[in-house]
Short mmCIF file of the C-alpha atoms (twelve columns), coordinates in Angstrom:
data_MODEL
# 
_entry.id   MODEL 
# 
loop_
_atom_site.group_PDB 
_atom_site.id 
_atom_site.type_symbol 
_atom_site.label_atom_id 
_atom_site.label_alt_id 
_atom_site.label_comp_id 
_atom_site.label_asym_id 
_atom_site.label_seq_id 
_atom_site.Cartn_x 
_atom_site.Cartn_y 
_atom_site.Cartn_z 
_atom_site.pdbx_PDB_model_num 
ATOM 1   C CA . MET A 1   144.188 28.869 41.886  1 
ATOM 2   C CA . ASP A 2   145.184 31.651 44.218  1 
ATOM 3   C CA . GLU A 3   148.513 30.005 44.822  1 
ATOM 4   C CA . LEU A 4   149.075 29.530 41.027  1 
ATOM 5   C CA . GLY A 5   148.514 33.248 40.490  1 
ATOM 6   C CA . LEU A 6   151.247 34.081 42.928  1 
ATOM 7   C CA . LEU A 7   153.847 31.902 41.236  1 
ATOM 8   C CA . THR A 8   156.726 33.525 39.309  1 
ATOM 9   C CA . HIS A 9   157.052 32.874 35.678  1 
ATOM 10  C CA . GLU A 10  159.983 30.513 36.325  1 
ATOM 11  C CA . GLU A 11  158.029 28.517 38.863  1 
ATOM 12  C CA . LYS A 12  155.102 28.162 36.450  1 
ATOM 13  C CA . LEU A 13  157.465 26.875 33.687  1 
ATOM 14  C CA . THR A 14  158.973 24.422 36.168  1 
ATOM 15  C CA . LEU A 15  155.592 23.117 37.300  1 
ATOM 16  C CA . LEU A 16  154.545 22.799 33.688  1 
ATOM 17  C CA . ALA A 17  157.527 20.696 33.083  1 
ATOM 18  C CA . THR A 18  156.826 18.542 36.021  1 
ATOM 19  C CA . LEU A 19  153.233 17.863 34.774  1 
ATOM 20  C CA . LEU A 20  154.488 17.071 31.273  1 
ATOM 21  C CA . GLU A 21  157.023 14.627 32.569  1 
ATOM 22  C CA . SER A 22  154.580 12.959 34.839  1 
ATOM 23  C CA . THR A 23  152.093 12.333 31.988  1 
ATOM 24  C CA . SER A 24  154.509 11.678 29.109  1 
ATOM 25  C CA . GLY A 25  155.807 8.281  28.172  1 
ATOM 26  C CA . HIS A 26  159.120 9.854  27.398  1 
ATOM 27  C CA . PRO A 27  161.363 12.379 29.135  1 
ATOM 28  C CA . LEU A 28  161.637 15.913 27.832  1 
ATOM 29  C CA . PRO A 29  164.590 16.691 25.644  1 
ATOM 30  C CA . GLN A 30  167.629 17.551 27.799  1 
ATOM 31  C CA . PRO A 31  169.561 20.832 27.450  1 
ATOM 32  C CA . VAL A 32  172.920 20.598 25.731  1 
ATOM 33  C CA . SER A 33  174.669 21.107 29.153  1 
ATOM 34  C CA . ASP A 34  173.306 17.812 30.573  1 
ATOM 35  C CA . PRO A 35  175.986 15.119 30.773  1 
ATOM 36  C CA . VAL A 36  173.439 12.394 29.809  1 
ATOM 37  C CA . SER A 37  170.932 12.969 27.056  1 
ATOM 38  C CA . THR A 38  169.473 9.504  26.433  1 
ATOM 39  C CA . PRO A 39  168.290 7.465  29.471  1 
ATOM 40  C CA . ARG A 40  169.704 4.007  29.568  1 
ATOM 41  C CA . LYS A 41  167.972 0.840  30.657  1 
ATOM 42  C CA . SER A 42  167.817 0.814  34.502  1 
ATOM 43  C CA . PRO A 43  169.715 -1.983 36.248  1 
ATOM 44  C CA . ASP A 44  168.252 -3.603 39.368  1 
ATOM 45  C CA . ASN A 45  169.719 -0.929 41.593  1 
ATOM 46  C CA . PRO A 46  170.693 2.064  39.558  1 
ATOM 47  C CA . LEU A 47  171.333 4.129  42.623  1 
ATOM 48  C CA . SER A 48  174.204 1.744  43.661  1 
ATOM 49  C CA . GLU A 49  176.434 4.113  41.773  1 
ATOM 50  C CA . LEU A 50  175.855 6.746  44.341  1 
ATOM 51  C CA . ARG A 51  177.207 7.184  47.895  1 
ATOM 52  C CA . PHE A 52  175.301 9.540  50.212  1 
ATOM 53  C CA . GLU A 53  177.493 11.088 52.890  1 
ATOM 54  C CA . LEU A 54  176.025 13.236 55.763  1 
ATOM 55  C CA . LEU A 55  178.820 13.035 58.264  1 
ATOM 56  C CA . GLY A 56  180.202 16.401 57.410  1 
ATOM 57  C CA . GLN A 57  178.938 18.650 54.542  1 
ATOM 58  C CA . LEU A 58  176.331 16.877 52.397  1 
ATOM 59  C CA . VAL A 59  178.126 14.988 49.609  1 
ATOM 60  C CA . ILE A 60  176.576 12.720 46.887  1 
ATOM 61  C CA . ARG A 61  179.449 10.844 45.311  1 
ATOM 62  C CA . HIS A 62  179.161 9.555  41.709  1 
ATOM 63  C CA . GLY A 63  182.518 8.078  40.891  1 
ATOM 64  C CA . ASN A 64  184.999 10.850 41.738  1 
ATOM 65  C CA . ARG A 65  182.410 13.635 41.508  1 
ATOM 66  C CA . ASP A 66  180.198 15.316 44.082  1 
ATOM 67  C CA . VAL A 67  176.901 15.763 42.337  1 
ATOM 68  C CA . ALA A 68  174.989 17.108 45.338  1 
ATOM 69  C CA . PRO A 69  172.923 20.250 44.541  1 
ATOM 70  C CA . SER A 70  174.342 23.609 45.618  1 
ATOM 71  C CA . ALA A 71  171.015 25.382 46.487  1 
ATOM 72  C CA . PRO A 72  170.646 25.393 50.337  1 
ATOM 73  C CA . LYS A 73  166.971 24.527 50.217  1 
ATOM 74  C CA . LEU A 74  167.494 21.644 47.956  1 
ATOM 75  C CA . ARG A 75  170.296 20.392 50.214  1 
ATOM 76  C CA . LEU A 76  168.019 20.724 53.167  1 
ATOM 77  C CA . ILE A 77  165.240 18.658 51.568  1 
ATOM 78  C CA . LEU A 78  167.679 16.027 50.355  1 
ATOM 79  C CA . ALA A 79  169.254 15.854 53.915  1 
ATOM 80  C CA . THR A 80  165.789 15.478 55.481  1 
ATOM 81  C CA . LEU A 81  164.856 12.644 53.033  1 
ATOM 82  C CA . LEU A 82  168.206 10.914 53.625  1 
ATOM 83  C CA . PHE A 83  167.979 11.041 57.375  1 
ATOM 84  C CA . ASN A 84  164.606 9.398  56.838  1 
ATOM 85  C CA . ALA A 85  165.535 7.088  53.951  1 
ATOM 86  C CA . ASN A 86  162.972 4.584  52.913  1 
ATOM 87  C CA . LYS A 87  160.317 6.206  55.214  1 
ATOM 88  C CA . PRO A 88  157.602 8.550  54.206  1 
ATOM 89  C CA . VAL A 89  158.208 12.272 55.021  1 
ATOM 90  C CA . GLY A 90  155.092 14.431 54.941  1 
ATOM 91  C CA . ALA A 91  154.905 17.508 52.769  1 
ATOM 92  C CA . SER A 92  154.036 19.520 55.896  1 
ATOM 93  C CA . ALA A 93  157.126 18.327 57.609  1 
ATOM 94  C CA . LEU A 94  159.307 19.305 54.644  1 
ATOM 95  C CA . ILE A 95  157.572 22.731 54.482  1 
ATOM 96  C CA . SER A 96  158.329 23.184 58.194  1 
ATOM 97  C CA . GLU A 97  161.943 22.324 57.744  1 
ATOM 98  C CA . LEU A 98  162.261 24.759 54.768  1 
ATOM 99  C CA . TRP A 99  160.418 27.778 56.240  1 
ATOM 100 C CA . SER A 100 159.624 27.112 59.925  1 
ATOM 101 C CA . ASP A 101 156.618 29.207 60.790  1 
ATOM 102 C CA . ASP A 102 157.087 31.595 57.829  1 
ATOM 103 C CA . ALA A 103 155.975 29.379 54.951  1 
ATOM 104 C CA . PRO A 104 154.744 31.364 51.907  1 
ATOM 105 C CA . ARG A 105 151.291 30.828 50.419  1 
ATOM 106 C CA . THR A 106 153.057 29.114 47.607  1 
ATOM 107 C CA . ALA A 107 154.868 26.658 49.788  1 
ATOM 108 C CA . ASN A 108 153.235 23.506 48.397  1 
ATOM 109 C CA . ALA A 109 153.798 24.565 44.794  1 
ATOM 110 C CA . THR A 110 157.429 25.515 45.517  1 
ATOM 111 C CA . LEU A 111 158.012 22.209 47.296  1 
ATOM 112 C CA . GLN A 112 156.750 20.374 44.161  1 
ATOM 113 C CA . THR A 113 159.240 22.436 42.139  1 
ATOM 114 C CA . TYR A 114 162.063 21.377 44.487  1 
ATOM 115 C CA . MET A 115 161.091 17.770 44.073  1 
ATOM 116 C CA . PHE A 116 161.084 18.094 40.288  1 
ATOM 117 C CA . LYS A 117 164.613 19.388 40.527  1 
ATOM 118 C CA . LEU A 118 165.764 16.563 42.795  1 
ATOM 119 C CA . ARG A 119 164.231 13.924 40.474  1 
ATOM 120 C CA . ARG A 120 165.910 15.606 37.523  1 
ATOM 121 C CA . LEU A 121 169.241 15.418 39.341  1 
ATOM 122 C CA . PHE A 122 168.968 11.575 39.745  1 
ATOM 123 C CA . ARG A 123 167.592 11.287 36.127  1 
ATOM 124 C CA . VAL A 124 170.481 13.258 34.560  1 
ATOM 125 C CA . VAL A 125 173.269 11.858 36.670  1 
ATOM 126 C CA . LEU A 126 172.323 8.214  36.307  1 
ATOM 127 C CA . GLY A 127 170.569 8.381  32.871  1 
ATOM 128 C CA . LEU A 128 167.298 7.070  34.234  1 
ATOM 129 C CA . SER A 129 163.783 7.545  32.759  1 
ATOM 130 C CA . VAL A 130 161.285 9.905  34.335  1 
ATOM 131 C CA . GLU A 131 159.006 6.987  35.156  1 
ATOM 132 C CA . TYR A 132 161.757 5.065  37.008  1 
ATOM 133 C CA . VAL A 133 162.856 7.971  39.117  1 
ATOM 134 C CA . THR A 134 159.262 8.893  39.982  1 
ATOM 135 C CA . GLN A 135 158.103 5.244  40.704  1 
ATOM 136 C CA . GLU A 136 161.278 3.825  42.237  1 
ATOM 137 C CA . VAL A 137 163.606 6.389  43.544  1 
ATOM 138 C CA . LEU A 138 161.874 9.625  44.794  1 
ATOM 139 C CA . GLN A 139 158.286 8.445  45.255  1 
ATOM 140 C CA . THR A 140 155.130 10.398 46.004  1 
ATOM 141 C CA . CYS A 141 153.132 8.879  48.782  1 
ATOM 142 C CA . SER A 142 150.047 9.921  50.666  1 
ATOM 143 C CA . GLY A 143 150.787 13.342 51.857  1 
ATOM 144 C CA . GLY A 144 154.494 13.299 51.259  1 
ATOM 145 C CA . TYR A 145 157.548 11.746 49.634  1 
ATOM 146 C CA . ILE A 146 159.878 8.639  50.107  1 
ATOM 147 C CA . LEU A 147 163.474 8.532  48.909  1 
ATOM 148 C CA . ARG A 148 164.313 4.841  48.218  1 
ATOM 149 C CA . VAL A 149 168.026 4.052  48.778  1 
ATOM 150 C CA . ASP A 150 169.999 0.982  49.810  1 
ATOM 151 C CA . PRO A 151 171.129 1.592  53.484  1 
ATOM 152 C CA . ALA A 152 174.621 0.476  52.480  1 
ATOM 153 C CA . GLN A 153 174.803 3.670  50.432  1 
ATOM 154 C CA . LEU A 154 174.447 5.864  53.492  1 
ATOM 155 C CA . ASP A 155 177.504 6.749  55.628  1 
ATOM 156 C CA . ILE A 156 175.197 7.347  58.635  1 
ATOM 157 C CA . THR A 157 173.921 3.767  58.425  1 
ATOM 158 C CA . GLU A 158 177.476 2.418  58.174  1 
ATOM 159 C CA . PHE A 159 178.470 4.576  61.151  1 
ATOM 160 C CA . GLU A 160 175.538 3.341  63.294  1 
ATOM 161 C CA . GLN A 161 176.337 -0.308 62.505  1 
ATOM 162 C CA . LEU A 162 179.935 0.011  63.386  1 
ATOM 163 C CA . VAL A 163 179.051 1.754  66.723  1 
ATOM 164 C CA . THR A 164 176.540 -1.048 67.543  1 
ATOM 165 C CA . THR A 165 179.008 -3.851 66.798  1 
ATOM 166 C CA . GLY A 166 181.761 -1.934 68.586  1 
ATOM 167 C CA . THR A 167 179.536 -1.593 71.660  1 
ATOM 168 C CA . ALA A 168 178.589 -5.279 71.554  1 
ATOM 169 C CA . ALA A 169 182.303 -6.268 71.470  1 
ATOM 170 C CA . MET A 170 183.000 -3.862 74.364  1 
ATOM 171 C CA . HIS A 171 180.365 -5.519 76.483  1 
ATOM 172 C CA . ALA A 172 181.725 -8.979 75.555  1 
ATOM 173 C CA . GLY A 173 185.243 -7.985 76.634  1 
ATOM 174 C CA . ASP A 174 186.639 -8.080 73.083  1 
ATOM 175 C CA . TYR A 175 188.446 -4.781 73.354  1 
ATOM 176 C CA . GLU A 176 190.581 -5.190 70.230  1 
ATOM 177 C CA . GLN A 177 187.515 -5.698 68.079  1 
ATOM 178 C CA . ALA A 178 185.679 -2.896 69.859  1 
ATOM 179 C CA . ALA A 179 188.516 -0.366 69.336  1 
ATOM 180 C CA . ASP A 180 188.770 -1.433 65.652  1 
ATOM 181 C CA . ASN A 181 185.052 -0.985 64.872  1 
ATOM 182 C CA . LEU A 182 184.828 2.290  66.781  1 
ATOM 183 C CA . ARG A 183 187.882 3.730  65.167  1 
ATOM 184 C CA . ARG A 184 186.430 2.845  61.693  1 
ATOM 185 C CA . SER A 185 183.125 4.518  62.652  1 
ATOM 186 C CA . MET A 186 185.013 7.746  63.643  1 
ATOM 187 C CA . ALA A 187 186.930 7.674  60.334  1 
ATOM 188 C CA . LEU A 188 183.660 8.160  58.441  1 
ATOM 189 C CA . TRP A 189 183.346 11.711 59.870  1 
ATOM 190 C CA . ARG A 190 184.657 14.516 57.596  1 
ATOM 191 C CA . GLY A 191 183.906 17.217 60.135  1 
ATOM 192 C CA . ASN A 192 180.878 18.501 61.876  1 
ATOM 193 C CA . VAL A 193 177.436 18.105 60.179  1 
ATOM 194 C CA . VAL A 194 176.965 21.522 58.570  1 
ATOM 195 C CA . HIS A 195 174.413 23.172 56.332  1 
ATOM 196 C CA . PRO A 196 174.847 26.515 54.420  1 
ATOM 197 C CA . GLY A 197 171.406 27.677 55.437  1 
ATOM 198 C CA . GLN A 198 169.111 27.326 58.403  1 
ATOM 199 C CA . TRP A 199 168.401 23.839 59.776  1 
ATOM 200 C CA . GLY A 200 164.796 22.973 60.515  1 
ATOM 201 C CA . THR A 201 163.643 21.583 63.871  1 
ATOM 202 C CA . GLN A 202 163.576 17.954 62.748  1 
ATOM 203 C CA . LEU A 203 167.123 18.074 61.212  1 
ATOM 204 C CA . ARG A 204 168.532 19.864 64.332  1 
ATOM 205 C CA . ALA A 205 167.256 17.021 66.444  1 
ATOM 206 C CA . GLN A 206 168.702 14.425 64.093  1 
ATOM 207 C CA . VAL A 207 172.047 16.119 63.952  1 
ATOM 208 C CA . ALA A 208 172.133 16.556 67.778  1 
ATOM 209 C CA . ARG A 209 171.484 12.796 68.217  1 
ATOM 210 C CA . LEU A 210 174.217 12.026 65.669  1 
ATOM 211 C CA . GLU A 211 176.771 14.263 67.346  1 
ATOM 212 C CA . GLU A 212 176.018 12.679 70.723  1 
ATOM 213 C CA . ARG A 213 176.473 9.284  69.092  1 
ATOM 214 C CA . ARG A 214 179.754 10.452 67.691  1 
ATOM 215 C CA . PHE A 215 181.016 11.554 71.145  1 
ATOM 216 C CA . TYR A 216 179.963 8.203  72.604  1 
ATOM 217 C CA . ALA A 217 181.828 6.305  69.791  1 
ATOM 218 C CA . HIS A 218 184.891 8.502  70.399  1 
ATOM 219 C CA . THR A 219 185.049 8.017  74.240  1 
ATOM 220 C CA . THR A 220 184.227 4.376  74.089  1 
ATOM 221 C CA . ARG A 221 186.996 3.767  71.549  1 
ATOM 222 C CA . ILE A 222 189.472 5.482  73.895  1 
ATOM 223 C CA . ASP A 223 188.080 3.352  76.751  1 
ATOM 224 C CA . ALA A 224 188.766 0.176  74.688  1 
ATOM 225 C CA . ASP A 225 192.292 1.396  74.021  1 
ATOM 226 C CA . LEU A 226 192.890 1.929  77.720  1 
ATOM 227 C CA . CYS A 227 191.771 -1.675 78.283  1 
ATOM 228 C CA . LEU A 228 194.441 -2.698 75.765  1 
ATOM 229 C CA . GLY A 229 197.148 -0.831 77.618  1 
ATOM 230 C CA . ARG A 230 197.457 2.063  75.268  1 
ATOM 231 C CA . HIS A 231 197.651 4.578  78.066  1 
ATOM 232 C CA . ARG A 232 200.412 6.951  76.852  1 
ATOM 233 C CA . GLU A 233 199.056 6.946  73.313  1 
ATOM 234 C CA . ASN A 234 195.716 8.338  74.519  1 
ATOM 235 C CA . VAL A 235 196.877 10.939 77.073  1 
ATOM 236 C CA . SER A 236 197.077 13.820 74.529  1 
ATOM 237 C CA . GLU A 237 193.737 12.911 72.986  1 
ATOM 238 C CA . LEU A 238 192.039 12.796 76.378  1 
ATOM 239 C CA . ALA A 239 193.616 16.053 77.469  1 
ATOM 240 C CA . SER A 240 192.129 17.753 74.363  1 
ATOM 241 C CA . LEU A 241 188.805 16.066 75.074  1 
ATOM 242 C CA . VAL A 242 188.586 17.542 78.566  1 
ATOM 243 C CA . VAL A 243 189.348 21.004 77.326  1 
ATOM 244 C CA . GLU A 244 186.484 20.675 74.766  1 
ATOM 245 C CA . HIS A 245 184.126 19.133 77.450  1 
ATOM 246 C CA . PRO A 246 185.274 20.722 80.804  1 
ATOM 247 C CA . LEU A 247 182.320 19.270 82.853  1 
ATOM 248 C CA . HIS A 248 182.307 15.862 81.301  1 
ATOM 249 C CA . GLU A 249 183.076 13.443 84.181  1 
ATOM 250 C CA . SER A 250 183.846 10.296 82.065  1 
ATOM 251 C CA . ALA A 251 186.468 12.058 79.996  1 
ATOM 252 C CA . HIS A 252 188.228 13.354 83.136  1 
ATOM 253 C CA . ALA A 253 188.096 9.915  84.738  1 
ATOM 254 C CA . MET A 254 189.631 8.274  81.708  1 
ATOM 255 C CA . LEU A 255 192.426 10.900 81.635  1 
ATOM 256 C CA . MET A 256 193.121 10.273 85.241  1 
ATOM 257 C CA . ILE A 257 193.331 6.493  84.625  1 
ATOM 258 C CA . ALA A 258 195.608 6.997  81.614  1 
ATOM 259 C CA . LEU A 259 197.891 9.256  83.484  1 
ATOM 260 C CA . TYR A 260 198.102 7.012  86.520  1 
ATOM 261 C CA . ARG A 261 198.852 4.059  84.426  1 
ATOM 262 C CA . ALA A 262 201.457 6.011  82.509  1 
ATOM 263 C CA . GLY A 263 203.271 6.570  85.923  1 
ATOM 264 C CA . ARG A 264 202.034 10.232 86.187  1 
ATOM 265 C CA . THR A 265 200.257 10.130 89.493  1 
ATOM 266 C CA . SER A 266 200.624 13.789 90.305  1 
ATOM 267 C CA . ALA A 267 199.185 14.858 86.931  1 
ATOM 268 C CA . ALA A 268 196.165 12.555 87.469  1 
ATOM 269 C CA . LEU A 269 195.510 14.249 90.847  1 
ATOM 270 C CA . GLU A 270 195.819 17.672 89.281  1 
ATOM 271 C CA . VAL A 271 193.166 16.666 86.680  1 
ATOM 272 C CA . TYR A 272 190.763 15.808 89.529  1 
ATOM 273 C CA . MET A 273 191.500 19.059 91.445  1 
ATOM 274 C CA . ARG A 274 190.923 21.162 88.327  1 
ATOM 275 C CA . PHE A 275 187.655 19.361 87.656  1 
ATOM 276 C CA . ARG A 276 186.403 19.706 91.170  1 
ATOM 277 C CA . GLN A 277 187.127 23.435 91.095  1 
ATOM 278 C CA . ARG A 278 185.275 23.882 87.930  1 
ATOM 279 C CA . MET A 279 182.338 21.875 89.181  1 
ATOM 280 C CA . MET A 280 182.107 23.916 92.421  1 
ATOM 281 C CA . HIS A 281 182.600 27.221 90.658  1 
ATOM 282 C CA . GLU A 282 180.244 26.740 87.667  1 
ATOM 283 C CA . LEU A 283 177.599 24.286 89.206  1 
ATOM 284 C CA . GLY A 284 178.029 24.730 92.956  1 
ATOM 285 C CA . ILE A 285 178.189 20.961 93.532  1 
ATOM 286 C CA . GLU A 286 180.877 18.330 94.278  1 
ATOM 287 C CA . PRO A 287 181.934 15.773 91.771  1 
ATOM 288 C CA . SER A 288 180.005 12.474 91.900  1 
ATOM 289 C CA . GLU A 289 180.965 9.639  94.395  1 
ATOM 290 C CA . ARG A 290 182.299 7.655  91.307  1 
ATOM 291 C CA . ILE A 291 185.018 10.093 90.447  1 
ATOM 292 C CA . GLN A 292 185.654 10.962 94.080  1 
ATOM 293 C CA . GLY A 293 186.332 7.219  94.607  1 
ATOM 294 C CA . LEU A 294 188.823 7.291  91.673  1 
ATOM 295 C CA . HIS A 295 190.497 10.211 93.327  1 
ATOM 296 C CA . MET A 296 190.877 8.285  96.601  1 
ATOM 297 C CA . ALA A 297 192.083 5.210  94.738  1 
ATOM 298 C CA . VAL A 298 194.847 7.233  92.962  1 
ATOM 299 C CA . LEU A 299 195.838 8.796  96.360  1 
ATOM 300 C CA . SER A 300 196.216 5.287  97.885  1 
ATOM 301 C CA . THR A 301 197.633 3.641  94.655  1 
ATOM 302 C CA . ALA A 302 194.928 1.043  94.832  1 
ATOM 303 C CA . PRO A 303 195.865 -2.201 92.905  1 
ATOM 304 C CA . ILE A 304 192.401 -2.123 91.120  1 
ATOM 305 C CA . LEU A 305 193.524 0.827  89.053  1 
ATOM 306 C CA . THR A 306 195.891 -1.479 87.090  1 
ATOM 307 C CA . ASN A 307 193.182 -4.016 86.245  1 
ATOM 308 C CA . ARG A 308 192.870 -3.506 82.542  1 
ATOM 309 C CA . SER A 309 189.988 -6.028 82.175  1 
ATOM 310 C CA . LEU A 310 187.734 -3.299 83.656  1 
ATOM 311 C CA . THR A 311 186.312 -0.494 81.457  1 
ATOM 312 C CA . SER A 312 186.407 2.920  83.049  1 
ATOM 313 C CA . ASP A 313 182.653 2.610  83.931  1 
ATOM 314 C CA . MET A 314 183.162 -0.730 85.557  1 
ATOM 315 C CA . LEU A 315 186.181 0.574  87.495  1 
ATOM 316 C CA . LEU A 316 184.281 3.676  88.750  1 
ATOM 317 C CA . ASP A 317 181.287 1.615  89.716  1 
ATOM 318 C CA . ARG A 318 183.442 -0.661 91.849  1 
ATOM 319 C CA . LEU A 319 185.233 2.164  93.491  1 
ATOM 320 C CA . ALA A 320 181.870 3.885  94.345  1 
ATOM 321 C CA . ARG A 321 180.487 0.663  95.847  1 
ATOM 322 C CA . SER A 322 183.738 0.159  97.873  1 
ATOM 323 C CA . ALA A 323 183.447 3.746  99.117  1 
ATOM 324 C CA . LEU A 324 179.793 3.212  100.220 1 
ATOM 325 C CA . ALA A 325 180.750 0.025  101.972 1 
ATOM 326 C CA . ARG A 326 183.495 1.817  103.956 1 
ATOM 327 C CA . HIS A 327 181.123 4.424  105.078 1 
ATOM 328 C CA . GLY A 328 178.643 1.815  106.381 1 
ATOM 329 C CA . ASN A 329 176.143 2.331  103.492 1 
ATOM 330 C CA . PRO A 330 176.225 -0.810 101.423 1 
ATOM 331 C CA . PRO A 331 174.212 -0.695 98.302  1 
ATOM 332 C CA . ALA A 332 170.824 -2.389 98.196  1 
ATOM 333 C CA . ALA A 333 170.950 -5.986 96.864  1 
ATOM 334 C CA . SER A 334 169.708 -6.190 93.292  1 
# 
């Protein structure tokens, strides 16, 4: 009751509407501005008309329209539910995402208001009944909520599947298939995952994992291209990548390999020298034995550098083992 007394007039009206809709057998009359005024009979999967895109700004596509809410907190809730699609998300976790450690006393009531607005969004856009949306789409579970969607409607699910199949093809030596799947996975991205407000802790972790997965897909796709002999085509992309990630060893190694195979040995050696100088200056350490082995192989024009059946990791591992063997420190038998 104390929390109810602190609600604004608008929040009280919204909560009243929520209670009326949850107990009524029919939806409340829609305002004139609503594009759908009479709910239609729900098909087996009414949400199939929607496409949820998180790889960039949050977008909900319905035909040619983006029907995602504009309010930052609604978008944050929706993103949290979509990242955890078909799994329960506790009310306490949502409140933490919305307000961190500064949740107001009315947080639970306000969260219910936001849920009412999200349910209304699905109801109005798709012409569904209140009962269907509440029972089948955005459900209330013990202590939280579940957003039920087909994984095929989520671009993050499609991205993960393409990366997984691309990685499997890479391990199987099918570099053409790997490059195709990984290129398609990267094409799903419309830019960095962004939000107009403040991300919560859980979403920051989800986004960080997703961005790391994106980087992996990007570099692995380039690696597959190198195995297919596309050295010159990838030099400029790799040159840009090492500028963005000046301490990333694998990116520098792939650039060295691409330059060497493109007949630019001196440029490959310059890449190593710049990388070594930066490592020494910023971290105070030498590059790893793997990329040192690559440097020595480039200096000696080792035949193994032209073996396109080897991924960059496989090549670096072999060079490192050879270097250890030459120095009288053979690796332990596995």
